[in-house]
Tab-separated table of C-alpha atoms in Angstrom:
chain	number	residue	atom	x	y	z
H	1	MET	CA	5.950	48.228	14.319
H	2	THR	CA	6.593	44.626	15.327
H	3	THR	CA	6.467	41.737	12.913
H	4	LEU	CA	3.341	39.622	13.351
H	5	SER	CA	2.980	35.995	12.303
H	6	PRO	CA	-0.474	34.822	11.175
H	7	LEU	CA	0.098	31.153	12.005
H	8	PRO	CA	-0.258	31.462	15.820
H	9	ALA	CA	-3.509	33.371	15.346
H	10	ALA	CA	-4.915	30.747	12.987
H	11	LEU	CA	-4.016	27.972	15.460
H	12	GLU	CA	-5.136	29.746	18.635
H	13	GLY	CA	-8.503	27.983	18.462
H	14	PHE	CA	-6.841	24.575	18.726
H	15	ARG	CA	-4.881	25.746	21.760
H	16	LEU	CA	-8.104	27.007	23.281
H	17	MET	CA	-9.889	23.698	22.697
H	18	ARG	CA	-6.974	21.774	24.181
H	19	ARG	CA	-6.871	24.059	27.223
H	20	GLU	CA	-10.646	24.277	27.763
H	21	PRO	CA	-12.252	21.100	26.376
H	22	GLY	CA	-15.076	21.259	28.910
H	23	ALA	CA	-16.052	24.757	27.795
H	24	VAL	CA	-16.127	23.787	24.111
H	25	LEU	CA	-18.266	20.741	24.937
H	26	ALA	CA	-20.628	22.991	26.901
H	27	TRP	CA	-20.949	25.302	23.889
H	28	MET	CA	-21.701	22.304	21.693
H	29	GLY	CA	-24.310	21.123	24.171
H	30	LEU	CA	-26.065	24.485	24.086
H	31	TRP	CA	-26.214	24.530	20.300
H	32	LEU	CA	-27.335	20.903	20.141
H	33	ALA	CA	-30.114	21.565	22.656
H	34	ALA	CA	-31.288	24.653	20.755
H	35	LEU	CA	-31.274	22.880	17.396
H	36	SER	CA	-33.022	19.836	18.861
H	37	LEU	CA	-35.722	22.073	20.298
H	38	ALA	CA	-36.111	23.788	16.936
H	39	ALA	CA	-36.296	20.406	15.164
H	40	TRP	CA	-39.086	19.281	17.481
H	41	ALA	CA	-40.959	22.534	16.798
H	42	VAL	CA	-40.716	21.931	13.056
H	43	ALA	CA	-41.733	18.265	13.399
H	44	LEU	CA	-44.774	19.092	15.526
H	45	GLY	CA	-45.836	22.029	13.380
H	46	LYS	CA	-47.670	22.035	10.091
H	47	PRO	CA	-45.302	21.179	7.209
H	48	VAL	CA	-44.545	24.008	4.828
H	49	GLN	CA	-44.109	23.130	1.169
H	50	ILE	CA	-41.302	25.125	-0.395
H	51	PRO	CA	-40.729	24.624	-4.146
H	52	SER	CA	-37.617	22.582	-4.838
H	53	HIS	CA	-36.671	24.870	-7.707
H	54	ALA	CA	-36.459	27.904	-5.426
H	55	PRO	CA	-32.853	29.160	-5.365
H	56	ALA	CA	-32.909	29.853	-1.636
H	57	ARG	CA	-35.278	30.111	1.305
H	58	SER	CA	-36.087	33.571	2.513
H	59	LEU	CA	-36.038	34.526	6.167
H	60	ALA	CA	-39.843	34.477	6.080
H	61	ASP	CA	-39.816	30.887	4.794
H	62	ILE	CA	-37.375	29.809	7.480
H	63	ALA	CA	-39.364	31.553	10.200
H	64	HIS	CA	-42.578	29.967	8.880
H	65	LEU	CA	-41.060	26.517	9.340
H	66	PHE	CA	-41.098	27.082	13.089
H	67	GLY	CA	-44.736	28.119	13.115
H	68	PRO	CA	-45.842	30.671	15.698
H	69	PHE	CA	-42.508	30.278	17.516
H	70	GLY	CA	-40.424	31.387	14.523
H	71	VAL	CA	-39.489	34.762	15.973
H	72	VAL	CA	-38.667	33.132	19.307
H	73	PHE	CA	-36.268	30.628	17.737
H	74	ILE	CA	-34.583	33.204	15.538
H	75	GLY	CA	-34.048	35.355	18.618
H	76	LEU	CA	-32.790	32.301	20.496
H	77	PHE	CA	-30.229	31.499	17.802
H	78	LEU	CA	-29.021	35.105	17.677
H	79	LEU	CA	-28.668	35.184	21.450
H	80	LEU	CA	-26.864	31.854	21.488
H	81	TRP	CA	-24.520	33.029	18.746
H	82	ALA	CA	-23.653	36.188	20.711
H	83	VAL	CA	-23.149	34.250	23.952
H	84	THR	CA	-20.845	31.611	22.474
H	85	THR	CA	-18.922	34.166	20.399
H	86	VAL	CA	-18.189	36.268	23.471
H	87	ALA	CA	-17.345	33.096	25.404
H	88	ALA	CA	-14.597	32.332	22.871
H	89	TYR	CA	-13.310	35.920	23.082
H	90	ARG	CA	-13.354	35.717	26.873
H	91	ALA	CA	-11.470	32.407	26.894
H	92	VAL	CA	-8.633	33.990	24.894
H	93	LEU	CA	-8.522	37.512	26.328
H	94	ARG	CA	-9.678	36.835	29.891
H	95	PRO	CA	-8.725	33.194	30.510
H	96	ALA	CA	-9.015	33.563	34.293
H	97	ASP	CA	-12.728	34.411	34.008
H	98	ARG	CA	-13.695	30.782	33.394
H	99	ARG	CA	-16.794	30.328	35.544
H	100	TRP	CA	-19.852	28.938	33.798
H	101	PHE	CA	-17.593	27.802	30.929
H	102	PHE	CA	-16.987	31.477	30.027
H	103	LEU	CA	-20.706	31.860	29.239
H	104	ARG	CA	-22.582	35.014	30.247
H	105	VAL	CA	-25.611	37.036	29.219
H	106	GLY	CA	-24.838	40.678	29.855
H	107	ALA	CA	-23.426	43.926	28.566
H	108	ASP	CA	-20.490	42.285	26.767
H	109	GLU	CA	-22.808	40.101	24.715
H	110	LEU	CA	-25.047	43.069	23.918
H	111	ARG	CA	-22.110	45.183	22.767
H	112	VAL	CA	-20.759	42.429	20.529
H	113	ALA	CA	-24.180	41.768	19.004
H	114	VAL	CA	-24.768	45.482	18.297
H	115	MET	CA	-21.304	46.121	16.879
H	116	THR	CA	-21.386	43.021	14.711
H	117	ALA	CA	-24.750	44.080	13.307
H	118	ALA	CA	-23.340	47.572	12.713
H	119	ALA	CA	-20.279	46.156	10.931
H	120	PHE	CA	-22.506	43.964	8.770
H	121	GLY	CA	-24.651	46.960	7.874
H	122	LEU	CA	-21.605	49.080	7.053
H	123	ALA	CA	-20.212	46.311	4.884
H	124	LEU	CA	-23.496	46.094	2.974
H	125	VAL	CA	-23.755	49.859	2.482
H	126	PHE	CA	-20.146	50.631	1.662
H	127	GLY	CA	-19.581	47.297	-0.041
H	128	SER	CA	-22.367	47.878	-2.557
H	129	ALA	CA	-21.440	51.516	-3.150
H	130	PRO	CA	-18.189	50.724	-5.045
H	131	ALA	CA	-20.042	48.291	-7.290
H	132	TYR	CA	-22.632	50.931	-8.164
H	133	LEU	CA	-20.006	53.624	-8.743
H	134	LEU	CA	-17.959	51.325	-10.955
H	135	TYR	CA	-21.081	50.441	-12.912
H	136	VAL	CA	-21.837	54.133	-13.469
H	137	LEU	CA	-18.218	54.781	-14.441
H	138	PHE	CA	-17.900	51.869	-16.856
H	139	SER	CA	-21.383	52.012	-18.422
H	140	PRO	CA	-20.410	54.534	-21.120
H	141	ILE	CA	-17.372	52.445	-22.009
H	142	MET	CA	-19.441	49.268	-22.299
H	143	ARG	CA	-22.013	51.005	-24.480
H	144	ALA	CA	-19.318	52.493	-26.705
H	145	LEU	CA	-17.345	49.218	-26.941
H	146	PRO	CA	-19.894	46.394	-26.648
H	147	ASP	CA	-17.305	43.808	-27.700
H	148	LEU	CA	-15.329	44.588	-24.557
H	149	ALA	CA	-18.358	44.735	-22.273
H	150	ARG	CA	-17.686	41.300	-20.767
H	151	ASP	CA	-14.030	42.096	-20.097
H	152	VAL	CA	-14.900	45.459	-18.561
H	153	ALA	CA	-17.565	43.818	-16.385
H	154	GLY	CA	-15.047	41.220	-15.245
H	155	VAL	CA	-12.526	43.897	-14.283
H	156	GLY	CA	-15.238	45.785	-12.424
H	157	ALA	CA	-16.308	42.656	-10.551
H	158	LEU	CA	-12.703	41.943	-9.561
H	159	ILE	CA	-12.231	45.488	-8.282
H	160	THR	CA	-15.492	45.251	-6.342
H	161	VAL	CA	-14.489	41.982	-4.688
H	162	CYS	CA	-11.092	43.405	-3.729
H	163	LEU	CA	-12.706	46.483	-2.206
H	164	GLU	CA	-15.203	44.395	-0.255
H	165	VAL	CA	-12.482	42.084	1.054
H	166	TRP	CA	-10.412	45.086	2.095
H	167	LEU	CA	-13.380	46.662	3.872
H	168	GLY	CA	-14.359	43.417	5.564
H	169	VAL	CA	-10.841	42.847	6.883
H	170	ARG	CA	-10.539	46.430	8.123
H	171	LEU	CA	-13.834	46.076	10.026
H	172	SER	CA	-13.248	42.513	11.207
H	173	LEU	CA	-12.037	43.387	14.718
H	174	ILE	CA	-14.975	45.585	15.677
H	175	ALA	CA	-16.667	42.919	17.824
H	176	VAL	CA	-13.576	41.756	19.686
H	177	GLU	CA	-12.442	45.346	20.300
H	178	ALA	CA	-15.869	46.236	21.717
H	179	PHE	CA	-15.625	43.228	24.035
H	180	SER	CA	-12.060	43.945	25.123
H	181	GLU	CA	-12.566	47.657	25.805
H	182	ARG	CA	-16.088	47.243	27.248
H	183	ARG	CA	-17.366	50.258	25.333
H	184	PHE	CA	-18.821	51.585	22.112
H	185	HIS	CA	-16.198	53.741	20.440
H	186	LEU	CA	-16.812	54.064	16.734
H	187	SER	CA	-13.690	56.105	15.984
H	188	ALA	CA	-11.417	53.563	17.706
H	189	TYR	CA	-12.109	50.541	15.517
H	190	TRP	CA	-10.690	51.756	12.214
H	191	PRO	CA	-7.202	52.676	13.553
H	192	VAL	CA	-6.805	49.247	15.197
H	193	THR	CA	-6.410	47.551	11.821
H	194	ARG	CA	-4.471	50.344	10.117
H	195	GLY	CA	-1.320	48.871	8.622
H	196	ARG	CA	-2.423	45.341	9.566
H	197	PHE	CA	-4.494	44.426	6.527
H	198	TRP	CA	-2.108	41.833	5.106
H	199	TYR	CA	-1.492	40.294	8.520
H	200	LEU	CA	-5.221	39.887	9.152
H	201	LEU	CA	-5.870	38.658	5.625
H	202	ALA	CA	-3.192	35.990	6.080
H	203	CYS	CA	-4.756	34.979	9.423
H	204	TYR	CA	-8.172	34.561	7.826
H	205	PHE	CA	-6.743	32.737	4.814
H	206	LEU	CA	-5.040	30.178	7.070
H	207	PHE	CA	-8.276	29.867	9.048
H	208	PHE	CA	-10.125	29.189	5.783
H	209	LEU	CA	-7.675	26.448	4.866
H	210	VAL	CA	-8.138	24.780	8.259
H	211	VAL	CA	-11.938	24.953	8.080
H	212	PHE	CA	-11.897	23.720	4.487
H	213	GLY	CA	-9.923	20.670	5.605
H	214	LEU	CA	-12.341	20.066	8.485
H	215	SER	CA	-15.322	20.368	6.154
H	216	LEU	CA	-13.856	17.709	3.859
H	217	VAL	CA	-13.533	15.372	6.841
H	218	ILE	CA	-17.095	16.072	8.001
H	219	PHE	CA	-18.571	15.570	4.523
H	220	SER	CA	-16.610	12.345	4.138
H	221	VAL	CA	-17.915	11.039	7.453
H	222	ASN	CA	-21.478	12.019	6.528
H	223	GLY	CA	-21.209	10.210	3.205
H	224	PHE	CA	-19.697	7.149	4.864
H	225	LEU	CA	-22.522	6.953	7.396
H	226	PHE	CA	-25.193	7.094	4.720
H	227	GLU	CA	-23.477	4.744	2.293
H	228	THR	CA	-22.565	2.039	4.802
H	229	ALA	CA	-25.334	2.230	7.373
H	230	VAL	CA	-28.403	3.475	5.528
H	231	ALA	CA	-28.199	2.620	1.853
H	232	LYS	CA	-27.562	-1.104	2.464
H	233	VAL	CA	-30.676	-1.622	4.603
H	234	ALA	CA	-33.804	-2.824	2.821
H	235	PRO	CA	-36.483	-0.147	2.305
H	236	GLY	CA	-39.325	-0.314	4.806
H	237	ASP	CA	-37.341	-2.406	7.247
H	238	PHE	CA	-37.871	-1.492	10.905
H	239	VAL	CA	-34.147	-1.696	11.441
H	240	ARG	CA	-33.687	0.869	8.693
H	241	ARG	CA	-35.831	3.326	10.595
H	242	LEU	CA	-33.827	2.806	13.744
H	243	ILE	CA	-30.580	3.234	11.833
H	244	ILE	CA	-31.823	6.395	10.125
H	245	LEU	CA	-32.876	7.798	13.497
H	246	ALA	CA	-29.466	6.980	14.960
H	247	MET	CA	-27.729	8.458	11.931
H	248	ALA	CA	-29.832	11.608	12.208
H	249	GLY	CA	-28.607	12.030	15.768
H	250	ALA	CA	-25.025	11.337	14.754
H	251	LEU	CA	-25.223	13.802	11.878
H	252	ALA	CA	-26.707	16.451	14.167
H	253	VAL	CA	-23.809	16.001	16.575
H	254	LEU	CA	-21.312	16.174	13.704
H	255	ASP	CA	-22.872	19.314	12.245
H	256	VAL	CA	-23.045	21.049	15.626
H	257	SER	CA	-19.456	20.048	16.366
H	258	PHE	CA	-18.313	21.435	13.015
H	259	TRP	CA	-20.185	24.693	13.582
H	260	VAL	CA	-18.867	25.205	17.122
H	261	ILE	CA	-15.307	24.226	16.232
H	262	SER	CA	-15.293	26.499	13.170
H	263	SER	CA	-16.726	29.474	15.054
H	264	THR	CA	-14.326	28.850	17.950
H	265	LEU	CA	-11.367	28.810	15.576
H	266	PHE	CA	-12.506	32.047	13.952
H	267	CYS	CA	-13.257	33.896	17.197
H	268	ALA	CA	-9.996	32.727	18.763
H	269	CYS	CA	-8.135	33.845	15.630
H	270	GLN	CA	-9.707	37.306	15.896
H	271	ALA	CA	-9.019	37.578	19.627
H	272	TYR	CA	-5.382	36.493	19.258
H	273	ALA	CA	-4.831	38.876	16.332
H	274	PHE	CA	-6.327	41.756	18.296
H	275	ARG	CA	-4.170	40.959	21.318
H	276	ALA	CA	-1.065	40.744	19.114
H	277	ILE	CA	-1.847	44.074	17.441
H	278	VAL	CA	-2.572	46.104	20.568
H	279	GLY	CA	0.318	44.490	22.428
H	280	ARG	CA	0.866	43.882	26.106
H	281	GLY	CA	-0.676	46.031	28.772
H	282	LYS	CA	-3.816	46.930	26.823
H	283	ALA	CA	-6.841	47.302	29.063
H	284	GLY	CA	-8.735	44.067	29.380
H	285	VAL	CA	-6.272	42.075	27.280
H	286	ALA	CA	-4.249	39.202	28.632
H	287	PRO	CA	-0.544	39.180	27.811
H	288	ALA	CA	0.369	37.335	24.633
């Protein structure tokens, strides 16, 4: 078993963006066009009042914002997510297949969408099962020792989180493996990550640190734009409206850029880690 370093995997997305800047800009353009279209649909539709005290908007609330086209836009976003995700995988694992900025709509995208949905469902089912079993196991102890109930609940929550992280990491390469092998093979996904948990966890941790740093930059830029360009303009001024409109466009570009860059970094990290694990000569995988 060869020694794997997580740092190259975490930085593969930056190498991809440096090598294929046109492709990343094309992906950003697609997302910006889709979000702009959705924004126009919301603006032209009947406003929906959602209580400010609500903890979160449900999928029904979000779909209602788009009016009769809600299902269409949700489907559009899911399709766009699958297409750009596979494009990032393709750019890392099949770099020679660069036509149309690595974008396709075909069997690869369908496989990745189905397997990702399956992995999400498995994570929900098997991720909630440990929490329920631990609750059943610890309930008699908490009833018998109520003073320790909080400590027992904390230990149970920690164990649950650890189990869910372990399961999520073990299932994290399902989509990229389905793309690379061009097949559905349920029994093949679990062995791919066997013995590689800590390597993959380190890859994702470094990815998180990078994205956290990028998010701080984006939030700082957003705050700077509002504080310097919007807040200092007199209320009701025509110039203020123009500035707010310009800032809205700038913020949309920033948010889309952050989303595409973050997803590209993550998908490239997964693709590089998969390629490093399976090694050279694997079907459909470019040499490392």
